[in-house]
């Protein structure tokens, strides 16, 4: 019996071994089949998809570079031919008329200052507005305070009373709710009885400080040219040297003002209103149905509706209004989300209105839809992130995919040089600008589709944090809170993209010979640096 037991045990062991061998063979066979399926899927689906993405990005790159070259050409011609607005349009200074009773020759001007919990800067804009060179009986200053902090409301009201005691016609207005945000405040401000006697309205955000001659230089355009609705001034940044991030913002915004706004004003008498540092003809504002609360770019919305009514805009590039740049990364991200999401959402809402608009030339409709919205607000944000942060790095894993040299090198070089020429003093920062803009393109890309599909954050309005006089103070970090603040500064989306780019660059270095790793490694590092919050000014409360 014992011999039979041993024999049965041996038979069982042999059966187990044979089963294990057959199982291993099955696993190996399954793995081989999966490998074949994966190879076929790669050849039939993945590689064609990557090639299609490359072709799409190359097409968008051509659209973008042509748009930028054309704008730069117009802007350069304006400078070469010295076509200043004062030469293009009738402009003569306004002077007192004895027969009309002195100051009656000057039109009534309303100055609106919308603000929201602007503790650090409220006094700057109010003081600058009250110091404008204009007859005191022909100027009304209106402070629209949506602050939710009673202490800040008291400070703003005291400042208004101080200027009122000096003889300035200044009105303080607050609301029970922030309905419509800035657009809602401006709209309600225009409904006041004392506004009805005004001809023009100048708008300055709480951190903007107009020069004393702002009205003297802008109002004559409106008085002498009845078809002009808006005169826009340029921004001058008071904190541009605060950190590398503000220097980089200066490069991007200088391009916006010197090229985009200049070319639009000179070519088609249209550009997007910047929401501040501009003065409107109230008749044109009302003709365009006033302020609307449907997007977070109420300024651009008003500008598009006004131009569809036949009104013209003028950009005065040598008139500069002091303003503040976001100096913390969080504030900058919120601002850029609004600036990318809003135009995309407005395009969705107004595309058919532009097409159906009467009394608007076809060429101007084309300019609005293709140049203003499609090329600059949709293609630009898509190609920057998709091509340079996704498609090019992903192509490292696919030897079958080839990207032409002009798409990888020449086009981005042209775009980079065009931006650098507008800020010569910062040309040594151009590479930092490239990588910083690529990281920010991630958020702009997301924001565009939030706007197009009206997703969750489409109407999010976070007021850009201003630091005002605190910019001159060195932040003191409490050591007990340092660890907590360090974790609060983490941005995991940037860190995730950084890991992906690191893998792409390493694979390209070890397994490929495209040399893309020379670009992808520093791009990956940029995502890591910004992902851990080591960019911009780090405030104790940030």
mmCIF file of N, CA and C in Angstrom, residues 271-399:
data_model
loop_
_atom_site.group_PDB
_atom_site.id
_atom_site.type_symbol
_atom_site.label_atom_id
_atom_site.label_comp_id
_atom_site.label_asym_id
_atom_site.label_seq_id
_atom_site.Cartn_x
_atom_site.Cartn_y
_atom_site.Cartn_z
ATOM 1 N N UNK A 271 -9.667 96.490 -32.801
ATOM 2 C CA UNK A 271 -8.844 95.628 -31.950
ATOM 3 C C UNK A 271 -9.671 95.329 -30.711
ATOM 4 N N UNK A 272 -9.217 94.383 -29.922
ATOM 5 C CA UNK A 272 -9.946 94.054 -28.704
ATOM 6 C C UNK A 272 -9.677 95.089 -27.623
ATOM 7 N N UNK A 273 -10.736 95.666 -27.076
ATOM 8 C CA UNK A 273 -10.578 96.608 -25.968
ATOM 9 C C UNK A 273 -9.930 95.890 -24.800
ATOM 10 N N UNK A 274 -8.949 96.532 -24.157
ATOM 11 C CA UNK A 274 -8.214 95.900 -23.071
ATOM 12 C C UNK A 274 -8.916 95.984 -21.725
ATOM 13 N N UNK A 275 -10.110 96.568 -21.701
ATOM 14 C CA UNK A 275 -10.890 96.613 -20.470
ATOM 15 C C UNK A 275 -10.511 97.735 -19.530
ATOM 16 N N UNK A 276 -9.427 98.440 -19.827
ATOM 17 C CA UNK A 276 -8.943 99.525 -18.989
ATOM 18 C C UNK A 276 -8.032 100.402 -19.831
ATOM 19 N N UNK A 277 -7.737 101.593 -19.326
ATOM 20 C CA UNK A 277 -6.856 102.537 -20.026
ATOM 21 C C UNK A 277 -7.407 102.927 -21.395
ATOM 22 N N UNK A 278 -8.728 103.015 -21.488
ATOM 23 C CA UNK A 278 -9.375 103.422 -22.734
ATOM 24 C C UNK A 278 -10.552 104.336 -22.451
ATOM 25 N N UNK A 279 -10.980 105.063 -23.461
ATOM 26 C CA UNK A 279 -12.121 105.964 -23.318
ATOM 27 C C UNK A 279 -13.106 105.719 -24.448
ATOM 28 N N UNK A 280 -14.383 105.591 -24.090
ATOM 29 C CA UNK A 280 -15.445 105.253 -25.031
ATOM 30 C C UNK A 280 -16.370 106.448 -25.277
ATOM 31 N N UNK A 281 -16.907 106.510 -26.483
ATOM 32 C CA UNK A 281 -18.026 107.397 -26.763
ATOM 33 C C UNK A 281 -19.275 106.698 -26.229
ATOM 34 N N UNK A 282 -19.980 107.327 -25.312
ATOM 35 C CA UNK A 282 -21.130 106.697 -24.667
ATOM 36 C C UNK A 282 -22.201 106.347 -25.689
ATOM 37 N N UNK A 283 -22.362 107.158 -26.712
ATOM 38 C CA UNK A 283 -23.345 106.851 -27.755
ATOM 39 C C UNK A 283 -23.030 105.518 -28.429
ATOM 40 N N UNK A 284 -21.738 105.261 -28.698
ATOM 41 C CA UNK A 284 -21.328 104.000 -29.321
ATOM 42 C C UNK A 284 -21.541 102.836 -28.371
ATOM 43 N N UNK A 285 -21.258 103.064 -27.097
ATOM 44 C CA UNK A 285 -21.446 102.008 -26.093
ATOM 45 C C UNK A 285 -22.912 101.596 -26.026
ATOM 46 N N UNK A 286 -23.796 102.587 -26.045
ATOM 47 C CA UNK A 286 -25.227 102.296 -26.001
ATOM 48 C C UNK A 286 -25.707 101.668 -27.317
ATOM 49 N N UNK A 287 -25.134 102.120 -28.428
ATOM 50 C CA UNK A 287 -25.498 101.573 -29.738
ATOM 51 C C UNK A 287 -25.168 100.083 -29.819
ATOM 52 N N UNK A 288 -24.115 99.675 -29.104
ATOM 53 C CA UNK A 288 -23.704 98.263 -29.073
ATOM 54 C C UNK A 288 -24.412 97.480 -27.973
ATOM 55 N N UNK A 289 -25.451 98.089 -27.387
ATOM 56 C CA UNK A 289 -26.294 97.468 -26.349
ATOM 57 C C UNK A 289 -25.601 97.382 -24.997
ATOM 58 N N UNK A 290 -24.572 98.187 -24.796
ATOM 59 C CA UNK A 290 -23.956 98.311 -23.483
ATOM 60 C C UNK A 290 -23.210 97.075 -23.011
ATOM 61 N N UNK A 291 -22.922 97.068 -21.709
ATOM 62 C CA UNK A 291 -22.165 95.958 -21.125
ATOM 63 C C UNK A 291 -23.047 94.715 -20.986
ATOM 64 N N UNK A 292 -22.474 93.568 -21.324
ATOM 65 C CA UNK A 292 -23.163 92.288 -21.161
ATOM 66 C C UNK A 292 -22.349 91.385 -20.251
ATOM 67 N N UNK A 293 -23.054 90.533 -19.525
ATOM 68 C CA UNK A 293 -22.417 89.705 -18.493
ATOM 69 C C UNK A 293 -22.223 88.256 -18.932
ATOM 70 N N UNK A 294 -22.301 87.991 -20.232
ATOM 71 C CA UNK A 294 -22.339 86.596 -20.689
ATOM 72 C C UNK A 294 -20.980 85.921 -20.760
ATOM 73 N N UNK A 295 -19.876 86.682 -20.729
ATOM 74 C CA UNK A 295 -18.543 86.078 -20.741
ATOM 75 C C UNK A 295 -17.665 86.796 -19.726
ATOM 76 N N UNK A 296 -16.456 86.269 -19.524
ATOM 77 C CA UNK A 296 -15.497 86.915 -18.629
ATOM 78 C C UNK A 296 -14.620 87.912 -19.379
ATOM 79 N N UNK A 297 -14.881 88.118 -20.670
ATOM 80 C CA UNK A 297 -14.170 89.149 -21.437
ATOM 81 C C UNK A 297 -15.206 90.153 -21.947
ATOM 82 N N UNK A 298 -15.837 90.818 -20.991
ATOM 83 C CA UNK A 298 -16.873 91.793 -21.333
ATOM 84 C C UNK A 298 -16.329 92.932 -22.193
ATOM 85 N N UNK A 299 -15.033 93.226 -22.048
ATOM 86 C CA UNK A 299 -14.412 94.284 -22.838
ATOM 87 C C UNK A 299 -14.320 93.904 -24.316
ATOM 88 N N UNK A 300 -13.882 92.687 -24.597
ATOM 89 C CA UNK A 300 -13.793 92.204 -25.977
ATOM 90 C C UNK A 300 -15.186 92.037 -26.581
ATOM 91 N N UNK A 301 -16.110 91.575 -25.772
ATOM 92 C CA UNK A 301 -17.496 91.414 -26.223
ATOM 93 C C UNK A 301 -18.056 92.755 -26.708
ATOM 94 N N UNK A 302 -17.879 93.795 -25.903
ATOM 95 C CA UNK A 302 -18.358 95.127 -26.279
ATOM 96 C C UNK A 302 -17.668 95.625 -27.544
ATOM 97 N N UNK A 303 -16.365 95.378 -27.658
ATOM 98 C CA UNK A 303 -15.617 95.846 -28.827
ATOM 99 C C UNK A 303 -16.127 95.202 -30.113
ATOM 100 N N UNK A 304 -16.379 93.897 -30.077
ATOM 101 C CA UNK A 304 -16.853 93.201 -31.278
ATOM 102 C C UNK A 304 -18.242 93.702 -31.662
ATOM 103 N N UNK A 305 -19.128 93.863 -30.684
ATOM 104 C CA UNK A 305 -20.472 94.338 -30.989
ATOM 105 C C UNK A 305 -20.455 95.762 -31.539
ATOM 106 N N UNK A 306 -19.557 96.596 -31.023
ATOM 107 C CA UNK A 306 -19.470 97.983 -31.499
ATOM 108 C C UNK A 306 -18.954 98.044 -32.936
ATOM 109 N N UNK A 307 -17.963 97.211 -33.263
ATOM 110 C CA UNK A 307 -17.434 97.259 -34.631
ATOM 111 C C UNK A 307 -18.445 96.713 -35.632
ATOM 112 N N UNK A 308 -19.313 95.799 -35.204
ATOM 113 C CA UNK A 308 -20.370 95.311 -36.090
ATOM 114 C C UNK A 308 -21.419 96.387 -36.365
ATOM 115 N N UNK A 309 -21.423 97.429 -35.531
ATOM 116 C CA UNK A 309 -22.320 98.565 -35.758
ATOM 117 C C UNK A 309 -21.656 99.647 -36.601
ATOM 118 N N UNK A 310 -20.410 99.391 -37.037
ATOM 119 C CA UNK A 310 -19.738 100.339 -37.916
ATOM 120 C C UNK A 310 -18.822 101.331 -37.225
ATOM 121 N N UNK A 311 -18.588 101.186 -35.922
ATOM 122 C CA UNK A 311 -17.729 102.118 -35.190
ATOM 123 C C UNK A 311 -16.255 101.786 -35.400
ATOM 124 N N UNK A 312 -15.400 102.800 -35.266
ATOM 125 C CA UNK A 312 -13.954 102.637 -35.443
ATOM 126 C C UNK A 312 -13.225 102.802 -34.108
ATOM 127 N N UNK A 313 -12.062 102.157 -34.020
ATOM 128 C CA UNK A 313 -11.238 102.235 -32.815
ATOM 129 C C UNK A 313 -9.869 102.812 -33.166
ATOM 130 N N UNK A 314 -9.272 103.513 -32.215
ATOM 131 C CA UNK A 314 -7.942 104.105 -32.402
ATOM 132 C C UNK A 314 -7.043 103.693 -31.245
ATOM 133 N N UNK A 315 -5.858 103.211 -31.582
ATOM 134 C CA UNK A 315 -4.860 102.851 -30.579
ATOM 135 C C UNK A 315 -3.752 103.899 -30.585
ATOM 136 N N UNK A 316 -3.476 104.484 -29.431
ATOM 137 C CA UNK A 316 -2.441 105.510 -29.304
ATOM 138 C C UNK A 316 -1.276 104.894 -28.525
ATOM 139 N N UNK A 317 -0.267 104.420 -29.257
ATOM 140 C CA UNK A 317 0.804 103.646 -28.644
ATOM 141 C C UNK A 317 1.767 104.434 -27.787
ATOM 142 N N UNK A 318 1.872 105.744 -28.004
ATOM 143 C CA UNK A 318 2.814 106.528 -27.199
ATOM 144 C C UNK A 318 2.156 107.175 -25.980
ATOM 145 N N UNK A 319 0.913 106.820 -25.721
ATOM 146 C CA UNK A 319 0.235 107.246 -24.500
ATOM 147 C C UNK A 319 0.215 106.052 -23.549
ATOM 148 N N UNK A 320 0.939 106.168 -22.438
ATOM 149 C CA UNK A 320 1.141 105.018 -21.556
ATOM 150 C C UNK A 320 0.487 105.231 -20.200
ATOM 151 N N UNK A 321 -0.219 104.198 -19.761
ATOM 152 C CA UNK A 321 -0.901 104.213 -18.467
ATOM 153 C C UNK A 321 -0.221 103.201 -17.550
ATOM 154 N N UNK A 322 0.186 103.656 -16.382
ATOM 155 C CA UNK A 322 0.878 102.760 -15.443
ATOM 156 C C UNK A 322 -0.063 101.660 -14.957
ATOM 157 N N UNK A 323 0.489 100.452 -14.852
ATOM 158 C CA UNK A 323 -0.310 99.321 -14.371
ATOM 159 C C UNK A 323 0.619 98.328 -13.688
ATOM 160 N N UNK A 324 0.021 97.310 -13.086
ATOM 161 C CA UNK A 324 0.806 96.311 -12.347
ATOM 162 C C UNK A 324 0.634 94.937 -12.971
ATOM 163 N N UNK A 325 1.729 94.221 -13.123
ATOM 164 C CA UNK A 325 1.715 92.852 -13.629
ATOM 165 C C UNK A 325 1.539 91.869 -12.475
ATOM 166 N N UNK A 326 0.852 90.747 -12.695
ATOM 167 C CA UNK A 326 0.799 89.710 -11.651
ATOM 168 C C UNK A 326 2.211 89.225 -11.337
ATOM 169 N N UNK A 327 2.561 89.213 -10.074
ATOM 170 C CA UNK A 327 3.918 88.797 -9.713
ATOM 171 C C UNK A 327 3.942 87.478 -8.950
ATOM 172 N N UNK A 328 2.776 86.856 -8.748
ATOM 173 C CA UNK A 328 2.731 85.506 -8.172
ATOM 174 C C UNK A 328 2.180 84.552 -9.225
ATOM 175 N N UNK A 329 2.681 83.345 -9.223
ATOM 176 C CA UNK A 329 2.317 82.381 -10.252
ATOM 177 C C UNK A 329 0.829 82.050 -10.212
ATOM 178 N N UNK A 330 0.270 81.924 -9.023
ATOM 179 C CA UNK A 330 -1.153 81.600 -8.907
ATOM 180 C C UNK A 330 -2.015 82.687 -9.532
ATOM 181 N N UNK A 331 -1.686 83.954 -9.238
ATOM 182 C CA UNK A 331 -2.448 85.067 -9.810
ATOM 183 C C UNK A 331 -2.337 85.074 -11.323
ATOM 184 N N UNK A 332 -1.137 84.792 -11.829
ATOM 185 C CA UNK A 332 -0.930 84.802 -13.276
ATOM 186 C C UNK A 332 -1.725 83.683 -13.953
ATOM 187 N N UNK A 333 -1.771 82.509 -13.323
ATOM 188 C CA UNK A 333 -2.534 81.393 -13.891
ATOM 189 C C UNK A 333 -4.016 81.732 -13.994
ATOM 190 N N UNK A 334 -4.578 82.325 -12.950
ATOM 191 C CA UNK A 334 -5.989 82.708 -12.995
ATOM 192 C C UNK A 334 -6.242 83.732 -14.100
ATOM 193 N N UNK A 335 -5.350 84.704 -14.229
ATOM 194 C CA UNK A 335 -5.513 85.728 -15.262
ATOM 195 C C UNK A 335 -5.473 85.103 -16.649
ATOM 196 N N UNK A 336 -4.500 84.229 -16.889
ATOM 197 C CA UNK A 336 -4.355 83.623 -18.211
ATOM 198 C C UNK A 336 -5.510 82.683 -18.537
ATOM 199 N N UNK A 337 -6.055 82.028 -17.528
ATOM 200 C CA UNK A 337 -7.245 81.198 -17.770
ATOM 201 C C UNK A 337 -8.386 82.068 -18.284
ATOM 202 N N UNK A 338 -8.602 83.216 -17.637
ATOM 203 C CA UNK A 338 -9.696 84.098 -18.041
ATOM 204 C C UNK A 338 -9.446 84.666 -19.436
ATOM 205 N N UNK A 339 -8.194 85.048 -19.722
ATOM 206 C CA UNK A 339 -7.861 85.648 -21.014
ATOM 207 C C UNK A 339 -7.920 84.646 -22.162
ATOM 208 N N UNK A 340 -7.780 83.355 -21.891
ATOM 209 C CA UNK A 340 -7.873 82.343 -22.950
ATOM 210 C C UNK A 340 -9.270 81.760 -23.051
ATOM 211 N N UNK A 341 -9.916 81.565 -21.914
ATOM 212 C CA UNK A 341 -11.263 80.970 -21.892
ATOM 213 C C UNK A 341 -12.305 81.935 -22.437
ATOM 214 N N UNK A 342 -12.235 83.185 -22.018
ATOM 215 C CA UNK A 342 -13.228 84.177 -22.415
ATOM 216 C C UNK A 342 -13.342 84.373 -23.918
ATOM 217 N N UNK A 343 -12.228 84.626 -24.644
ATOM 218 C CA UNK A 343 -12.317 84.798 -26.097
ATOM 219 C C UNK A 343 -12.867 83.575 -26.819
ATOM 220 N N UNK A 344 -12.498 82.368 -26.364
ATOM 221 C CA UNK A 344 -13.018 81.158 -26.993
ATOM 222 C C UNK A 344 -14.527 81.065 -26.798
ATOM 223 N N UNK A 345 -14.988 81.387 -25.599
ATOM 224 C CA UNK A 345 -16.422 81.364 -25.328
ATOM 225 C C UNK A 345 -17.150 82.447 -26.119
ATOM 226 N N UNK A 346 -16.515 83.617 -26.252
ATOM 227 C CA UNK A 346 -17.120 84.700 -27.031
ATOM 228 C C UNK A 346 -17.203 84.329 -28.504
ATOM 229 N N UNK A 347 -16.180 83.653 -29.014
ATOM 230 C CA UNK A 347 -16.194 83.193 -30.409
ATOM 231 C C UNK A 347 -17.378 82.268 -30.640
ATOM 232 N N UNK A 348 -17.608 81.371 -29.715
ATOM 233 C CA UNK A 348 -18.745 80.445 -29.810
ATOM 234 C C UNK A 348 -20.070 81.212 -29.868
ATOM 235 N N UNK A 349 -20.172 82.267 -29.051
ATOM 236 C CA UNK A 349 -21.422 83.001 -28.958
ATOM 237 C C UNK A 349 -21.639 83.964 -30.125
ATOM 238 N N UNK A 350 -20.555 84.467 -30.733
ATOM 239 C CA UNK A 350 -20.702 85.559 -31.696
ATOM 240 C C UNK A 350 -20.383 85.194 -33.137
ATOM 241 N N UNK A 351 -19.925 83.984 -33.402
ATOM 242 C CA UNK A 351 -19.524 83.624 -34.770
ATOM 243 C C UNK A 351 -20.660 83.844 -35.764
ATOM 244 N N UNK A 352 -21.840 83.353 -35.441
ATOM 245 C CA UNK A 352 -22.969 83.500 -36.366
ATOM 246 C C UNK A 352 -23.455 84.950 -36.426
ATOM 247 N N UNK A 353 -23.341 85.673 -35.310
ATOM 248 C CA UNK A 353 -23.718 87.091 -35.325
ATOM 249 C C UNK A 353 -22.818 87.875 -36.268
ATOM 250 N N UNK A 354 -21.544 87.528 -36.281
ATOM 251 C CA UNK A 354 -20.602 88.202 -37.185
ATOM 252 C C UNK A 354 -20.945 87.886 -38.636
ATOM 253 N N UNK A 355 -21.230 86.623 -38.912
ATOM 254 C CA UNK A 355 -21.547 86.210 -40.283
ATOM 255 C C UNK A 355 -22.830 86.889 -40.768
ATOM 256 N N UNK A 356 -23.835 86.982 -39.890
ATOM 257 C CA UNK A 356 -25.133 87.529 -40.288
ATOM 258 C C UNK A 356 -25.198 89.048 -40.210
ATOM 259 N N UNK A 357 -24.161 89.690 -39.673
ATOM 260 C CA UNK A 357 -24.210 91.138 -39.464
ATOM 261 C C UNK A 357 -24.418 91.899 -40.769
ATOM 262 N N UNK A 358 -25.293 92.871 -40.722
ATOM 263 C CA UNK A 358 -25.555 93.697 -41.892
ATOM 264 C C UNK A 358 -24.647 94.932 -41.854
ATOM 265 N N UNK A 359 -24.447 95.524 -43.021
ATOM 266 C CA UNK A 359 -23.649 96.743 -43.145
ATOM 267 C C UNK A 359 -22.205 96.569 -42.682
ATOM 268 N N UNK A 360 -21.730 95.328 -42.683
ATOM 269 C CA UNK A 360 -20.329 95.052 -42.348
ATOM 270 C C UNK A 360 -19.684 94.400 -43.556
ATOM 271 N N UNK A 361 -18.595 94.967 -44.096
ATOM 272 C CA UNK A 361 -17.946 94.392 -45.280
ATOM 273 C C UNK A 361 -17.515 92.952 -45.044
ATOM 274 N N UNK A 362 -17.517 92.169 -46.106
ATOM 275 C CA UNK A 362 -17.120 90.765 -46.006
ATOM 276 C C UNK A 362 -15.699 90.631 -45.498
ATOM 277 N N UNK A 363 -14.821 91.530 -45.960
ATOM 278 C CA UNK A 363 -13.421 91.435 -45.541
ATOM 279 C C UNK A 363 -13.262 91.662 -44.037
ATOM 280 N N UNK A 364 -14.123 92.512 -43.460
ATOM 281 C CA UNK A 364 -14.034 92.744 -42.021
ATOM 282 C C UNK A 364 -14.585 91.558 -41.241
ATOM 283 N N UNK A 365 -15.625 90.923 -41.768
ATOM 284 C CA UNK A 365 -16.129 89.699 -41.144
ATOM 285 C C UNK A 365 -15.048 88.623 -41.144
ATOM 286 N N UNK A 366 -14.357 88.505 -42.287
ATOM 287 C CA UNK A 366 -13.277 87.525 -42.389
ATOM 288 C C UNK A 366 -12.181 87.831 -41.374
ATOM 289 N N UNK A 367 -11.850 89.105 -41.245
ATOM 290 C CA UNK A 367 -10.811 89.505 -40.285
ATOM 291 C C UNK A 367 -11.203 89.118 -38.870
ATOM 292 N N UNK A 368 -12.450 89.385 -38.505
ATOM 293 C CA UNK A 368 -12.909 89.082 -37.148
ATOM 294 C C UNK A 368 -12.882 87.583 -36.863
ATOM 295 N N UNK A 369 -13.436 86.803 -37.785
ATOM 296 C CA UNK A 369 -13.545 85.362 -37.541
ATOM 297 C C UNK A 369 -12.203 84.657 -37.681
ATOM 298 N N UNK A 370 -11.494 84.936 -38.783
ATOM 299 C CA UNK A 370 -10.256 84.202 -39.046
ATOM 300 C C UNK A 370 -9.066 84.779 -38.273
ATOM 301 N N UNK A 371 -8.777 86.068 -38.474
ATOM 302 C CA UNK A 371 -7.581 86.642 -37.869
ATOM 303 C C UNK A 371 -7.729 86.831 -36.361
ATOM 304 N N UNK A 372 -8.800 87.528 -35.974
ATOM 305 C CA UNK A 372 -8.932 87.917 -34.578
ATOM 306 C C UNK A 372 -9.227 86.736 -33.657
ATOM 307 N N UNK A 373 -10.164 85.876 -34.049
ATOM 308 C CA UNK A 373 -10.536 84.756 -33.186
ATOM 309 C C UNK A 373 -9.774 83.475 -33.515
ATOM 310 N N UNK A 374 -9.902 82.992 -34.765
ATOM 311 C CA UNK A 374 -9.380 81.662 -35.097
ATOM 312 C C UNK A 374 -7.858 81.586 -34.980
ATOM 313 N N UNK A 375 -7.144 82.470 -35.671
ATOM 314 C CA UNK A 375 -5.687 82.373 -35.695
ATOM 315 C C UNK A 375 -5.057 82.737 -34.363
ATOM 316 N N UNK A 376 -5.516 83.828 -33.747
ATOM 317 C CA UNK A 376 -4.834 84.342 -32.556
ATOM 318 C C UNK A 376 -5.330 83.716 -31.260
ATOM 319 N N UNK A 377 -6.621 83.395 -31.187
ATOM 320 C CA UNK A 377 -7.162 82.892 -29.926
ATOM 321 C C UNK A 377 -7.359 81.387 -29.873
ATOM 322 N N UNK A 378 -7.497 80.733 -31.024
ATOM 323 C CA UNK A 378 -7.702 79.283 -31.023
ATOM 324 C C UNK A 378 -6.459 78.551 -31.509
ATOM 325 N N UNK A 379 -6.004 78.865 -32.708
ATOM 326 C CA UNK A 379 -4.832 78.174 -33.262
ATOM 327 C C UNK A 379 -3.603 78.408 -32.405
ATOM 328 N N UNK A 380 -3.383 79.639 -32.005
ATOM 329 C CA UNK A 380 -2.178 79.977 -31.246
ATOM 330 C C UNK A 380 -2.049 79.138 -29.980
ATOM 331 N N UNK A 381 -3.117 79.057 -29.188
ATOM 332 C CA UNK A 381 -3.050 78.317 -27.931
ATOM 333 C C UNK A 381 -2.991 76.812 -28.158
ATOM 334 N N UNK A 382 -3.606 76.339 -29.239
ATOM 335 C CA UNK A 382 -3.574 74.905 -29.526
ATOM 336 C C UNK A 382 -2.195 74.450 -29.986
ATOM 337 N N UNK A 383 -1.636 75.158 -30.953
ATOM 338 C CA UNK A 383 -0.381 74.689 -31.540
ATOM 339 C C UNK A 383 0.768 74.777 -30.539
ATOM 340 N N UNK A 384 0.766 75.775 -29.689
ATOM 341 C CA UNK A 384 1.868 75.930 -28.735
ATOM 342 C C UNK A 384 1.956 74.740 -27.797
ATOM 343 N N UNK A 385 0.818 74.302 -27.286
ATOM 344 C CA UNK A 385 0.863 73.161 -26.369
ATOM 345 C C UNK A 385 0.924 71.831 -27.108
ATOM 346 N N UNK A 386 0.013 71.614 -28.056
ATOM 347 C CA UNK A 386 -0.056 70.316 -28.725
ATOM 348 C C UNK A 386 1.231 69.970 -29.455
ATOM 349 N N UNK A 387 1.758 70.910 -30.242
ATOM 350 C CA UNK A 387 2.912 70.607 -31.077
ATOM 351 C C UNK A 387 4.189 70.490 -30.266
ATOM 352 N N UNK A 388 4.468 71.536 -29.451
ATOM 353 C CA UNK A 388 5.769 71.599 -28.791
ATOM 354 C C UNK A 388 5.838 70.826 -27.478
ATOM 355 N N UNK A 389 4.682 70.562 -26.853
ATOM 356 C CA UNK A 389 4.696 69.862 -25.567
ATOM 357 C C UNK A 389 4.145 68.439 -25.645
ATOM 358 N N UNK A 390 3.472 68.083 -26.754
ATOM 359 C CA UNK A 390 2.888 66.751 -26.852
ATOM 360 C C UNK A 390 3.370 66.010 -28.097
ATOM 361 N N UNK A 391 3.110 66.556 -29.271
ATOM 362 C CA UNK A 391 3.367 65.831 -30.519
ATOM 363 C C UNK A 391 4.852 65.607 -30.757
ATOM 364 N N UNK A 392 5.657 66.652 -30.659
ATOM 365 C CA UNK A 392 7.103 66.478 -30.889
ATOM 366 C C UNK A 392 7.703 65.506 -29.879
ATOM 367 N N UNK A 393 7.446 65.659 -28.558
ATOM 368 C CA UNK A 393 7.980 64.661 -27.614
ATOM 369 C C UNK A 393 7.463 63.246 -27.884
ATOM 370 N N UNK A 394 6.180 63.085 -28.224
ATOM 371 C CA UNK A 394 5.620 61.750 -28.479
ATOM 372 C C UNK A 394 6.248 61.105 -29.706
ATOM 373 N N UNK A 395 6.596 61.910 -30.697
ATOM 374 C CA UNK A 395 7.178 61.365 -31.931
ATOM 375 C C UNK A 395 8.517 60.669 -31.688
ATOM 376 N N UNK A 396 9.129 60.915 -30.546
ATOM 377 C CA UNK A 396 10.400 60.240 -30.218
ATOM 378 C C UNK A 396 10.229 58.719 -30.157
ATOM 379 N N UNK A 397 9.020 58.252 -29.827
ATOM 380 C CA UNK A 397 8.774 56.820 -29.696
ATOM 381 C C UNK A 397 8.420 56.148 -31.025
ATOM 382 N N UNK A 398 8.335 56.946 -32.096
ATOM 383 C CA UNK A 398 7.888 56.399 -33.380
ATOM 384 C C UNK A 398 8.881 56.772 -34.494
ATOM 385 N N UNK A 399 9.784 55.862 -34.819
ATOM 386 C CA UNK A 399 10.754 56.144 -35.884
ATOM 387 C C UNK A 399 10.081 56.398 -37.232
#
